[in-house]
Coordinates of C-alpha atoms (C1' of nucleotides) in Angstrom, one line a residue:
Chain I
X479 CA -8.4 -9.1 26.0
X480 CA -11.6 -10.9 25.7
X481 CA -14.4 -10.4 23.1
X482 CA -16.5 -9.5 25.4
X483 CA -17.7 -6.2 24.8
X484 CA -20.3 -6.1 22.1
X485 CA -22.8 -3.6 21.7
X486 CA -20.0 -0.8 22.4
X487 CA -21.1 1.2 19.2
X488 CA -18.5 3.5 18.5
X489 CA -19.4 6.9 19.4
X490 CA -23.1 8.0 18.9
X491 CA -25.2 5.8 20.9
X492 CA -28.3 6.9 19.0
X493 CA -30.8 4.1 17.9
X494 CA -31.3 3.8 14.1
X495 CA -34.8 3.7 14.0
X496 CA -37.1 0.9 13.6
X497 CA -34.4 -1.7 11.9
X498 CA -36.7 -3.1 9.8
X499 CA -34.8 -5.4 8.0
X500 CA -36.4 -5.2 4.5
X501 CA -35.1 -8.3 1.8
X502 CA -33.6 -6.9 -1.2
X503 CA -35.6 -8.8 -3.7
X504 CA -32.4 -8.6 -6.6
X505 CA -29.8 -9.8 -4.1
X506 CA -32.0 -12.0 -2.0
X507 CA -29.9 -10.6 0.8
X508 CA -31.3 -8.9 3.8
X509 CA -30.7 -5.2 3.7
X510 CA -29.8 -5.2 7.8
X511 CA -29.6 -2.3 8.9
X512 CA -28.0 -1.2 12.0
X513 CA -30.2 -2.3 14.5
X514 CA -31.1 -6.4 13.5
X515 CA -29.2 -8.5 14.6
X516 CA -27.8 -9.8 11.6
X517 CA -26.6 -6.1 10.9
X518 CA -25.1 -5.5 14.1
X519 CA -22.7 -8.5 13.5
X520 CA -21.8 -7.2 9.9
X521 CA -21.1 -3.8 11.6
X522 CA -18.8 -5.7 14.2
X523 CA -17.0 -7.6 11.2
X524 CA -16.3 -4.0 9.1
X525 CA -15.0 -2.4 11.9
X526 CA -12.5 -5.6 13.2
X527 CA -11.7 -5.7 9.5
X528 CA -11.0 -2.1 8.9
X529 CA -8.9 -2.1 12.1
X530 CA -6.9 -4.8 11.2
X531 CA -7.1 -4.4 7.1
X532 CA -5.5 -0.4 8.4
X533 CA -2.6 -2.0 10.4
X534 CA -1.9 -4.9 7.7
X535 CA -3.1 -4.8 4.7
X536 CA -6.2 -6.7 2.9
X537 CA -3.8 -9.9 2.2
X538 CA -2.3 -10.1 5.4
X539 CA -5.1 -9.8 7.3
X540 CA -6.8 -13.5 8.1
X541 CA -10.2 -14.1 8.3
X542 CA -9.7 -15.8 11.9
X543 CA -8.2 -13.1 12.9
X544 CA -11.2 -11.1 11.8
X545 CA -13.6 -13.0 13.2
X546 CA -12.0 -13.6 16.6
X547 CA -11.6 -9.8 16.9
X548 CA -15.3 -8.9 16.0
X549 CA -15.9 -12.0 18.9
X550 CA -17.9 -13.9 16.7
X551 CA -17.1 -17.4 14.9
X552 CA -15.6 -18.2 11.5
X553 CA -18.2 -19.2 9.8
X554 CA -20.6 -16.5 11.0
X555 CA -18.5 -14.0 8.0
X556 CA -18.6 -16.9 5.4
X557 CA -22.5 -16.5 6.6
X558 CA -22.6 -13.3 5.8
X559 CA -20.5 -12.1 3.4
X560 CA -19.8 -15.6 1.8
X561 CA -16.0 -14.0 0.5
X562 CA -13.3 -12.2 2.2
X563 CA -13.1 -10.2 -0.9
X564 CA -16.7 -9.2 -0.8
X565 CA -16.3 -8.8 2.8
X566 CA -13.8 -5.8 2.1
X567 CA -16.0 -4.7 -0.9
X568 CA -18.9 -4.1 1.9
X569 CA -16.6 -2.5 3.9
X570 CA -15.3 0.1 1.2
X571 CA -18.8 0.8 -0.4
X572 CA -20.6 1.3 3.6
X573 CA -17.6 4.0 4.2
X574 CA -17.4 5.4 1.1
X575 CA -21.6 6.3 1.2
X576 CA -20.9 7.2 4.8
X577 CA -18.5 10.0 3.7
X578 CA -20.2 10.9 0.5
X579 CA -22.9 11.5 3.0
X580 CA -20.9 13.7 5.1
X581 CA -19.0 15.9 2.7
X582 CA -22.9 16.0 1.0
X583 CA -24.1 17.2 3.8
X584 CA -21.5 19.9 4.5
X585 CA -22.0 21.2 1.0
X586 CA -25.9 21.7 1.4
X587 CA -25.8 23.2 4.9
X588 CA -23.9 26.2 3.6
X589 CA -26.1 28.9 2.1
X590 CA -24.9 29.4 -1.6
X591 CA -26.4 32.7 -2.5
X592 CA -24.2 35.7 -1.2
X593 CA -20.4 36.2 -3.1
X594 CA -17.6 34.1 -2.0
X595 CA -19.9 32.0 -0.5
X596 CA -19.0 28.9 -2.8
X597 CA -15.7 28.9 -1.4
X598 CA -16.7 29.2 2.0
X599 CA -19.0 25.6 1.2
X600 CA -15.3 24.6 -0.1
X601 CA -13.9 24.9 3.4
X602 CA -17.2 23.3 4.8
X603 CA -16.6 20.2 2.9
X604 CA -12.9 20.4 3.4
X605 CA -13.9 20.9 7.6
X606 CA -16.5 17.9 7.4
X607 CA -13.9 15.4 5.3
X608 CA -11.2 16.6 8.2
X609 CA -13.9 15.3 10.7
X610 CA -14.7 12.3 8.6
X611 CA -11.8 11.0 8.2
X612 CA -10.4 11.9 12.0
X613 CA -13.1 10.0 13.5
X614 CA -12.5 6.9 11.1
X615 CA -8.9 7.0 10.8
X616 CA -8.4 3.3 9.5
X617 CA -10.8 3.6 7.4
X618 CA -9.1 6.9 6.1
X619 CA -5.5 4.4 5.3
X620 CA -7.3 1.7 3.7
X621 CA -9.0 4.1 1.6
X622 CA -5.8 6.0 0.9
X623 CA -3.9 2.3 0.6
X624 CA -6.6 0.9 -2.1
X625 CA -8.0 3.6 -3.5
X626 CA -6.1 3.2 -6.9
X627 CA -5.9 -0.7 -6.5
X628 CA -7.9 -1.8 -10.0
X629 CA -9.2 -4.9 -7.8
X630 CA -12.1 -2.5 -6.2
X631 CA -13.0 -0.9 -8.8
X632 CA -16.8 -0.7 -8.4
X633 CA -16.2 0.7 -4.9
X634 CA -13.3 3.0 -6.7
X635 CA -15.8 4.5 -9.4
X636 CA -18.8 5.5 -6.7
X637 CA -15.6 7.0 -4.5
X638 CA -14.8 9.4 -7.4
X639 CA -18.4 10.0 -8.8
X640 CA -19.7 10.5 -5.8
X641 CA -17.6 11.7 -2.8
X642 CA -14.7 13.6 -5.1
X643 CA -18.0 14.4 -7.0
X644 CA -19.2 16.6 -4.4
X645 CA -16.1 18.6 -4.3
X646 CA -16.1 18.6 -8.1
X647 CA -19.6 20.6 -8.5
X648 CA -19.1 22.6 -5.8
X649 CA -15.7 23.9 -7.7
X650 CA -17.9 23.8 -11.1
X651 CA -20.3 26.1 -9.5
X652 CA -17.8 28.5 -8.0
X653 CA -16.3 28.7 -11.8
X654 CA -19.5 29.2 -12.8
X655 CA -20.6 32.0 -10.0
X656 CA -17.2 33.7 -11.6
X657 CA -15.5 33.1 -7.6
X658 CA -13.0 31.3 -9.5
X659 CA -11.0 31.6 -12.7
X660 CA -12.7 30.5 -15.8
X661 CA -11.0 27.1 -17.0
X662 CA -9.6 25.7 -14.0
X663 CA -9.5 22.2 -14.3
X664 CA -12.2 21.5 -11.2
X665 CA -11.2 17.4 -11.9
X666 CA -8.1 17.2 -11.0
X667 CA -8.4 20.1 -8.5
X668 CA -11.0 17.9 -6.7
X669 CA -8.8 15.3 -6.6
X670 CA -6.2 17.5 -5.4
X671 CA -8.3 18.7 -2.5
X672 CA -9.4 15.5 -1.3
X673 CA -6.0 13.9 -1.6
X674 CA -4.2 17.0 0.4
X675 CA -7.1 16.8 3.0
X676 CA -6.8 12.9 3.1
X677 CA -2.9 12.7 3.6
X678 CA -2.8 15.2 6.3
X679 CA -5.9 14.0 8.2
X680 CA -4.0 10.7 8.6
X681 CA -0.8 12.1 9.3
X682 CA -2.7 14.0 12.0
X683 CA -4.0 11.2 13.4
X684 CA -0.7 9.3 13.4
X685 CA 2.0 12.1 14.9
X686 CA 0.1 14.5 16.3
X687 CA -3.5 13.5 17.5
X688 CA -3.7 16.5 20.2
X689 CA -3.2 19.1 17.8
X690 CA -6.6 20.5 16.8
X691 CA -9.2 19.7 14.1
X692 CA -9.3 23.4 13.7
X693 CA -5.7 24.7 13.6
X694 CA -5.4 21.9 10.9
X695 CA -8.6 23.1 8.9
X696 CA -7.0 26.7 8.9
X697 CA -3.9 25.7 7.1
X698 CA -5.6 24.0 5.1
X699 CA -8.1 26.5 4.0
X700 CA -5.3 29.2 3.9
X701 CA -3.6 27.0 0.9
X702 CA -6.1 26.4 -0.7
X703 CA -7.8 30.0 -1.4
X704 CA -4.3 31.7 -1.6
X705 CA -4.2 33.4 1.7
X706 CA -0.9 31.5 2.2
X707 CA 1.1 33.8 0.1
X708 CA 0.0 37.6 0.0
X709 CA 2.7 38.9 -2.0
X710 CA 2.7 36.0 -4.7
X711 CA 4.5 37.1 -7.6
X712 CA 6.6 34.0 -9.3
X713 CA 8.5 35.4 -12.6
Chain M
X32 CA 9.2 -29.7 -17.1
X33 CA 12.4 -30.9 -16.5
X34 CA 15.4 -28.9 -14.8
X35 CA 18.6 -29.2 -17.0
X36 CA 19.1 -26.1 -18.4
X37 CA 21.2 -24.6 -16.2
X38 CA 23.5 -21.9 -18.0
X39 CA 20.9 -20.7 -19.8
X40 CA 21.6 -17.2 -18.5
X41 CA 18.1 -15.2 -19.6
X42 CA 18.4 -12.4 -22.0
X43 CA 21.6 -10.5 -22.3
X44 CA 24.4 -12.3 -23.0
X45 CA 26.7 -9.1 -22.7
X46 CA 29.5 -9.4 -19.9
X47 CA 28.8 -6.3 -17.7
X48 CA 32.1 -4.9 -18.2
X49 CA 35.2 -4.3 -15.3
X50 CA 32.8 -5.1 -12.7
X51 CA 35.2 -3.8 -9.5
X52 CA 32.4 -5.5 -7.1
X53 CA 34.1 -3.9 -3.9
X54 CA 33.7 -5.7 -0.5
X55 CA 32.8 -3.6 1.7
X56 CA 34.9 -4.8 5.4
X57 CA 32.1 -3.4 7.9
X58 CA 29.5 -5.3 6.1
X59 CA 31.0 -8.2 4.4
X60 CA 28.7 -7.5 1.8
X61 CA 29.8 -6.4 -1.9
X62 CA 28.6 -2.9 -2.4
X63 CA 27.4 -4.0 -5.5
X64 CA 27.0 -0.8 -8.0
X65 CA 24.8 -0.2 -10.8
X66 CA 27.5 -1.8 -13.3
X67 CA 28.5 -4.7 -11.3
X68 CA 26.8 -7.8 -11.8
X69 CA 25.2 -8.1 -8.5
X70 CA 23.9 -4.6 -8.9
X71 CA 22.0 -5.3 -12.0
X72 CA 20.2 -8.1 -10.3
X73 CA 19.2 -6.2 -7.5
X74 CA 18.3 -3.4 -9.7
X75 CA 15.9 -5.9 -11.8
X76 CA 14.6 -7.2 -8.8
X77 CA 13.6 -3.5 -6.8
X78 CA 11.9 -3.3 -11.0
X79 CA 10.1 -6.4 -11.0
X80 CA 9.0 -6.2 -7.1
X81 CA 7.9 -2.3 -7.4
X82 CA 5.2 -3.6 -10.5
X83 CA 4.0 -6.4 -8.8
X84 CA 3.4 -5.0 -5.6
X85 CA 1.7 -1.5 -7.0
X86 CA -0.9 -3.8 -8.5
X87 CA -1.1 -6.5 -5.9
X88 CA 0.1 -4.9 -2.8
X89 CA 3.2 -6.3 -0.4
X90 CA 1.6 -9.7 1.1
X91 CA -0.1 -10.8 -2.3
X92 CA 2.7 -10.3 -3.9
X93 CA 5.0 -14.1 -3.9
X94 CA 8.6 -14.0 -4.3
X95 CA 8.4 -16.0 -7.1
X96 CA 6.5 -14.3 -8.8
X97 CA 9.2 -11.4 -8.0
X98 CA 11.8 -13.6 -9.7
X99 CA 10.1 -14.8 -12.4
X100 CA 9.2 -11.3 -13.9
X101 CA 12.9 -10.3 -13.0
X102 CA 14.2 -13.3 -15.2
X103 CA 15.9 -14.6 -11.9
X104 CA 15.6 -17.8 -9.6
X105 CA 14.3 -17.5 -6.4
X106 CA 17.3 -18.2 -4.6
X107 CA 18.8 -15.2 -6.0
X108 CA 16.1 -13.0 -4.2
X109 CA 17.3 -14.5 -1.0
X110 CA 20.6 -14.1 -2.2
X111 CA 21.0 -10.9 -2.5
X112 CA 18.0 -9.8 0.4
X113 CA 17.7 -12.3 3.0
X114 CA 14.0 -12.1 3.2
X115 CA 11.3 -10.4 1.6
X116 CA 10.9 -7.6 3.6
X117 CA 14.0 -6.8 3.2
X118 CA 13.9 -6.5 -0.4
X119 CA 11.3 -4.3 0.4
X120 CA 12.5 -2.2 2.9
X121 CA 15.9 -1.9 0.1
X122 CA 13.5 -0.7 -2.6
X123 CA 11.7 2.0 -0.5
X124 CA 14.7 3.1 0.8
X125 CA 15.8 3.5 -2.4
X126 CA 13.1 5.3 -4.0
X127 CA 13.1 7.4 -1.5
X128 CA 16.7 8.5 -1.5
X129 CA 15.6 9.3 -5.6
X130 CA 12.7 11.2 -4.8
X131 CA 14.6 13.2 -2.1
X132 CA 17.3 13.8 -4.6
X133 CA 15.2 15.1 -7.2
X134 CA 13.4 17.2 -4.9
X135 CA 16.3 18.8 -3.6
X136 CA 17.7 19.5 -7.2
X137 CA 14.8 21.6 -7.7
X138 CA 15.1 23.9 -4.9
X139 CA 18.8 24.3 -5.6
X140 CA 18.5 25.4 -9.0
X141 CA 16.4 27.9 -8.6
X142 CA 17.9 30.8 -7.4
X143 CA 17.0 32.1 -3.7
X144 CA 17.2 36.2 -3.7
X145 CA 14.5 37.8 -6.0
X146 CA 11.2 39.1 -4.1
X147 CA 8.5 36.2 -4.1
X148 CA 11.1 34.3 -5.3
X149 CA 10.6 30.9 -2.5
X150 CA 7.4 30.6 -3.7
X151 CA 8.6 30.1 -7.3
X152 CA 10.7 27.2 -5.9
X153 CA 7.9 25.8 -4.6
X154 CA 6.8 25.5 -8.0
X155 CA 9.3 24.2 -9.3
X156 CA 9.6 21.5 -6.5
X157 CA 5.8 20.3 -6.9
X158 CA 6.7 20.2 -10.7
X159 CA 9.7 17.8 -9.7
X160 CA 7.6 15.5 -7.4
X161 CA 5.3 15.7 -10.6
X162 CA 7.8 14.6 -13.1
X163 CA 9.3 11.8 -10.5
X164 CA 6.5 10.1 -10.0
X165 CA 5.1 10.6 -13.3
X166 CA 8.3 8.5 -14.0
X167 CA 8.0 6.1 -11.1
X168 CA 4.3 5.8 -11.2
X169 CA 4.4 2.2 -9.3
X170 CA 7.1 3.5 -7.2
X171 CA 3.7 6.8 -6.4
X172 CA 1.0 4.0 -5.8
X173 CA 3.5 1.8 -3.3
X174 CA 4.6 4.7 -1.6
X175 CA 1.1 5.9 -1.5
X176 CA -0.3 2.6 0.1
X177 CA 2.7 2.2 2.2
X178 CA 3.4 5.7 3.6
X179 CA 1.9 5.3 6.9
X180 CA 2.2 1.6 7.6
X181 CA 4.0 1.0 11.0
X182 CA 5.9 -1.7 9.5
X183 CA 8.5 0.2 7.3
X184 CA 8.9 3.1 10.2
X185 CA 12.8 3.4 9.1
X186 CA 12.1 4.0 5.3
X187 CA 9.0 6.8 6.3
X188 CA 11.1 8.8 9.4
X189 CA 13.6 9.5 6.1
X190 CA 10.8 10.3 3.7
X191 CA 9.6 12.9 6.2
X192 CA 12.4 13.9 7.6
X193 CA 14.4 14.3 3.6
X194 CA 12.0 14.4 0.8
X195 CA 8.9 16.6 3.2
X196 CA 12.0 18.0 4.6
X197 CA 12.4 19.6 1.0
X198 CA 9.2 20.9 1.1
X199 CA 9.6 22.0 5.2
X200 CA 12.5 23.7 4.9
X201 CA 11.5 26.3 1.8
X202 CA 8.1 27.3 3.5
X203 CA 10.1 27.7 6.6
X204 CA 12.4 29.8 4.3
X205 CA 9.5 32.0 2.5
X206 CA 7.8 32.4 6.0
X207 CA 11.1 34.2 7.1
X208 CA 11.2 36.1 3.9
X209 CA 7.9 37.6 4.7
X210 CA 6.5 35.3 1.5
X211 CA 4.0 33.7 3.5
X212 CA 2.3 34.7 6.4
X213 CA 4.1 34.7 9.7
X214 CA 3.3 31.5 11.9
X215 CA 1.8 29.2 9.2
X216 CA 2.0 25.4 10.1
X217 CA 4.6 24.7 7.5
X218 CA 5.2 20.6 8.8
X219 CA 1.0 20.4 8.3
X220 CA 1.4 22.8 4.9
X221 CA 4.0 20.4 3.6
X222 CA 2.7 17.1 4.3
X223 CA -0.5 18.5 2.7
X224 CA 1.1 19.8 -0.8
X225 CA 3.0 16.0 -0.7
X226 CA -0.2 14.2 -0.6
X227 CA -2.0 16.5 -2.8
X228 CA 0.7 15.9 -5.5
X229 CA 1.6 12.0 -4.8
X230 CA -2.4 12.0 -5.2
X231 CA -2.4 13.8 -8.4
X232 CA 0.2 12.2 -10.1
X233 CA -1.3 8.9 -10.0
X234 CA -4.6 9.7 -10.5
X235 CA -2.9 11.0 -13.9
X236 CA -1.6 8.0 -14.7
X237 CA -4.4 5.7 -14.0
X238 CA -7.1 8.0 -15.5
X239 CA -5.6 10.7 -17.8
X240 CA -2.2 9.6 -19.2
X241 CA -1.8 12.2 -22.1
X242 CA -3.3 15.2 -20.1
X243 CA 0.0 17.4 -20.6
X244 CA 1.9 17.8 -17.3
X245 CA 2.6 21.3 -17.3
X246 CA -1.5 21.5 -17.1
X247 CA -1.4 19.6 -14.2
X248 CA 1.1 21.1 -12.3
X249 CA -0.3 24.8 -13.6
X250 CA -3.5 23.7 -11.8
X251 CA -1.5 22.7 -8.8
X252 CA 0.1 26.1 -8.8
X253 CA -2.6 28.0 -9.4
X254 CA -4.1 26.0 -6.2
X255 CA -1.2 26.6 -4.0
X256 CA -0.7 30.1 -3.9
X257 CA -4.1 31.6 -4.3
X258 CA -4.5 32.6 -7.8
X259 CA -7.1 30.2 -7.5
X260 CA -9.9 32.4 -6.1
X261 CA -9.3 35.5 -7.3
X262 CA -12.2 37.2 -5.1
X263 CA -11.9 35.3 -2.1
X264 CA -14.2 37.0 1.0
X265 CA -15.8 34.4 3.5
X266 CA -17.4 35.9 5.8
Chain Q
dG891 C1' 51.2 -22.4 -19.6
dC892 C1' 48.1 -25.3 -17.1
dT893 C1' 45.6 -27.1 -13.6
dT894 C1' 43.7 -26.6 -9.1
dT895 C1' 41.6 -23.8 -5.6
dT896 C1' 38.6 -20.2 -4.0
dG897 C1' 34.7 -17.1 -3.8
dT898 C1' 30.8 -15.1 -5.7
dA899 C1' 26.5 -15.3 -7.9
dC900 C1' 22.9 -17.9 -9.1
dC901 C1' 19.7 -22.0 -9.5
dG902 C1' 15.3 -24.6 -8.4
dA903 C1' 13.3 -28.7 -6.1
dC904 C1' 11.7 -29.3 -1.6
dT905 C1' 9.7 -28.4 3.1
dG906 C1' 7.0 -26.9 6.8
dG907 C1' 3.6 -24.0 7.8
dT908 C1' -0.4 -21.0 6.8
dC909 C1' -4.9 -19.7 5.3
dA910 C1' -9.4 -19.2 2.6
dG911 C1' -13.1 -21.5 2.3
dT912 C1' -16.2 -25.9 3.5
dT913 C1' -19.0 -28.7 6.2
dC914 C1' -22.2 -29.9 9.6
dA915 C1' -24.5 -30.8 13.8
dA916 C1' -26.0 -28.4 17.5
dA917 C1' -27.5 -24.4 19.8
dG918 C1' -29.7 -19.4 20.2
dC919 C1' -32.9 -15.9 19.1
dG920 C1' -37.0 -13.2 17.3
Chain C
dC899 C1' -40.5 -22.4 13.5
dG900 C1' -37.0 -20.4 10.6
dC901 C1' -33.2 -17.4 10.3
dT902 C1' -28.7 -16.7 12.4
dT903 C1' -24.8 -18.0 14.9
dT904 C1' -21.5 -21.4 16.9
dG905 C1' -17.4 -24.3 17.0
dA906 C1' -14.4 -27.3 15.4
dA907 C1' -12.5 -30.3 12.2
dC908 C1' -11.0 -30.6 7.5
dT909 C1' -9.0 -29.8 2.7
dG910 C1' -6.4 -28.2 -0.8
dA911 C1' -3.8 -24.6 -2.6
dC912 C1' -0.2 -21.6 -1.9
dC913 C1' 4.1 -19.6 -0.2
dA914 C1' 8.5 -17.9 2.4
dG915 C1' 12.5 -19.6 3.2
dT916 C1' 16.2 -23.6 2.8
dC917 C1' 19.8 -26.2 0.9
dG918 C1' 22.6 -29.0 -2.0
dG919 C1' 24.3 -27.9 -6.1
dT920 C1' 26.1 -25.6 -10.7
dA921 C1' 28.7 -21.9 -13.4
dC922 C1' 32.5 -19.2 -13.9
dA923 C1' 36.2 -16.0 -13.3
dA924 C1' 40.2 -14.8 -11.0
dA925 C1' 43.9 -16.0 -8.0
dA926 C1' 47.3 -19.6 -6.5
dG927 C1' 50.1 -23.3 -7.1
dC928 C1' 53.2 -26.2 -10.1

DNA sequence: GCTTTTGTACCGACTGGTCAGTTCAAAGCG
DNA sequence: CGCTTTGAACTGACCAGTCGGTACAAAAGC
């Protein structure tokens, strides 16, 4: 029950690097990364707040409660973040880049030169959001909770231009490459993607967490390049 | 400032009409229908308290607040709820029991015996959830932001288990027609067509409100059974 | 017919508690 | 040494829920 535990770091216990902790000269706030130790405490506070922001919600969620969960005092988050609010606003733009990183990633490590193969970087991306969003599952419901909240909408824009953005060019370039039908509205299909991938990732994660990532990733795939239905002719 | 005006009964000075108001014996409460007296409040209040808390979210948003956009006193909230969260809990229900209805209109009307013809009703349920929440668009975002949060377990076991249900029950239908392939995931396929269109109809609404939503939902279609990728050969 | 009673629906000032944010002196750490 | 954290007390705003009361219509007495 204690606070204890510290340096825990999630999963991978790799070392950041050199943790240089360079001073934005705009902001006057240092950039802190991982491994100061002014970084490692902000890291502590997003993750007690995600946790808690996941179960609760932003307004129900204390800043005591925060901090005692984190194991670290009060005023140490008024230290840092000076604001609940901007707090949660650090917390939604660190996991937003994080996943823009990740679905980036997937698109570029997939080969885009042989037919068919933008849709195969389609299921990449869809596989690496999966992955994303199973290892950070609260993040995943307080991004699905406040994604359309107008209060965040800085943190809002970069979600769409950049994480649904990765999805959208991929879809642009498959229209393009002629793998999919001329005029498709690659917009809202993005969002459609990400939404479908988002909804069930969490409902994986609450009702059945044993099932696996790739079962999941198959269905998913299925629907979305039309192996689901073979016959398929509506009127 | 002061507090004498009393009668001043807010907008409508209509009376509501017969007004049975039936007490219900198990209960003790009146059952209150749409025409009665009691019903209209309640029905202004699941209005007012839907708005507020798609903007704000559940704990931001004050009763009074609730009441004051419904044209009601706060006593009346408690009144007629008993707490907040019950209020709550009544308007989810609610909406839920709509959306479920309207889903399930769709898969009766279309008929059930042509080749190819489930998936058609597919279409024409994702066009209902569309067209409901296209309607209900505070009702999408609270339902959106609410859907997995353990507190209102009650209200989400019957969106699953009615309005998914819907969705369940059809693929399970089309699987046995030979439709769709034999042994798809149809509880994961379902959830993941719900999000994708909850996600799509508000993203509509905040972003593209006169996008025509026939070209949304042809998108969606188009997405759903394969006509999407017309070539289509990972691997 | 008319008053009196009864029950429902609603009102709004008030209360007791909660919480974001402040302050500050005294450590800790690099 | 200077940046960071601690811990605890404090404030001022805000809010869910309460409670004594009003309004009014329909039934019950007379």
């Amino acid at each position: 029950m204690s606070a204890k535990t510290a340096n825990g770091m999630t999963a991978n216990g790799m070392t950041v690097g050199s943790a240089t902790t360079e001073v934005s000269v705009v902001t006057g706030m240092t950039k802190a990364e991982p491994g100061g130790r002014r970084g490692e405490t902000r890291q502590r506070l997003y993750l007690a707040a995600v946790d808690l922001i996941a179960e609760q919600g932003f307004t129900a969620t204390t800043v005591d409660a925060i901090a005692e969960r984190a194991g670290v005092a009060k005023g140490t988050v008024f230290y840092n973040f000076g604001s609940k609010e901007a707090l949660f606003a650090g917390l939604l733009g660190h996991g937003i880049q994080r996943l823009t990183d990740a679905l980036a990633e997937a698109a570029q490590a997939t080969p885009a030169d042989r037919p068919g193969s933008r849709v195969a970087t389609l299921d990449a991306i869809v596989l690496a959001q999966l992955r994303f969003f199973d290892e950070y599952g609260p993040f995943a419901r307080v991004l699905l909770a406040e994604m359309w909240r107008t209060a965040w909408q800085e943190a809002i824009v970069r979600l769409r231009e950049d994480a649904l953005g990765v999805y959208e060019r991929v879809l642009d370039e498959a229209v393009a490459a002629g793998e999919l039908r001329e005029g498709l509205d690659t917009g809202t299909a993005a969002t459609a993607i990400f939404g479908m991938v988002l909804t069930v990732a969490i409902e994986r994660r609450a009702l059945h967490p044993d099932r696996p990532l790739d079962e999941v990733h198959a269905t998913l795939t299925e629907l979305i390049h039309g192996r689901i239905s073979g016959t398929a002719d509506p009127r």
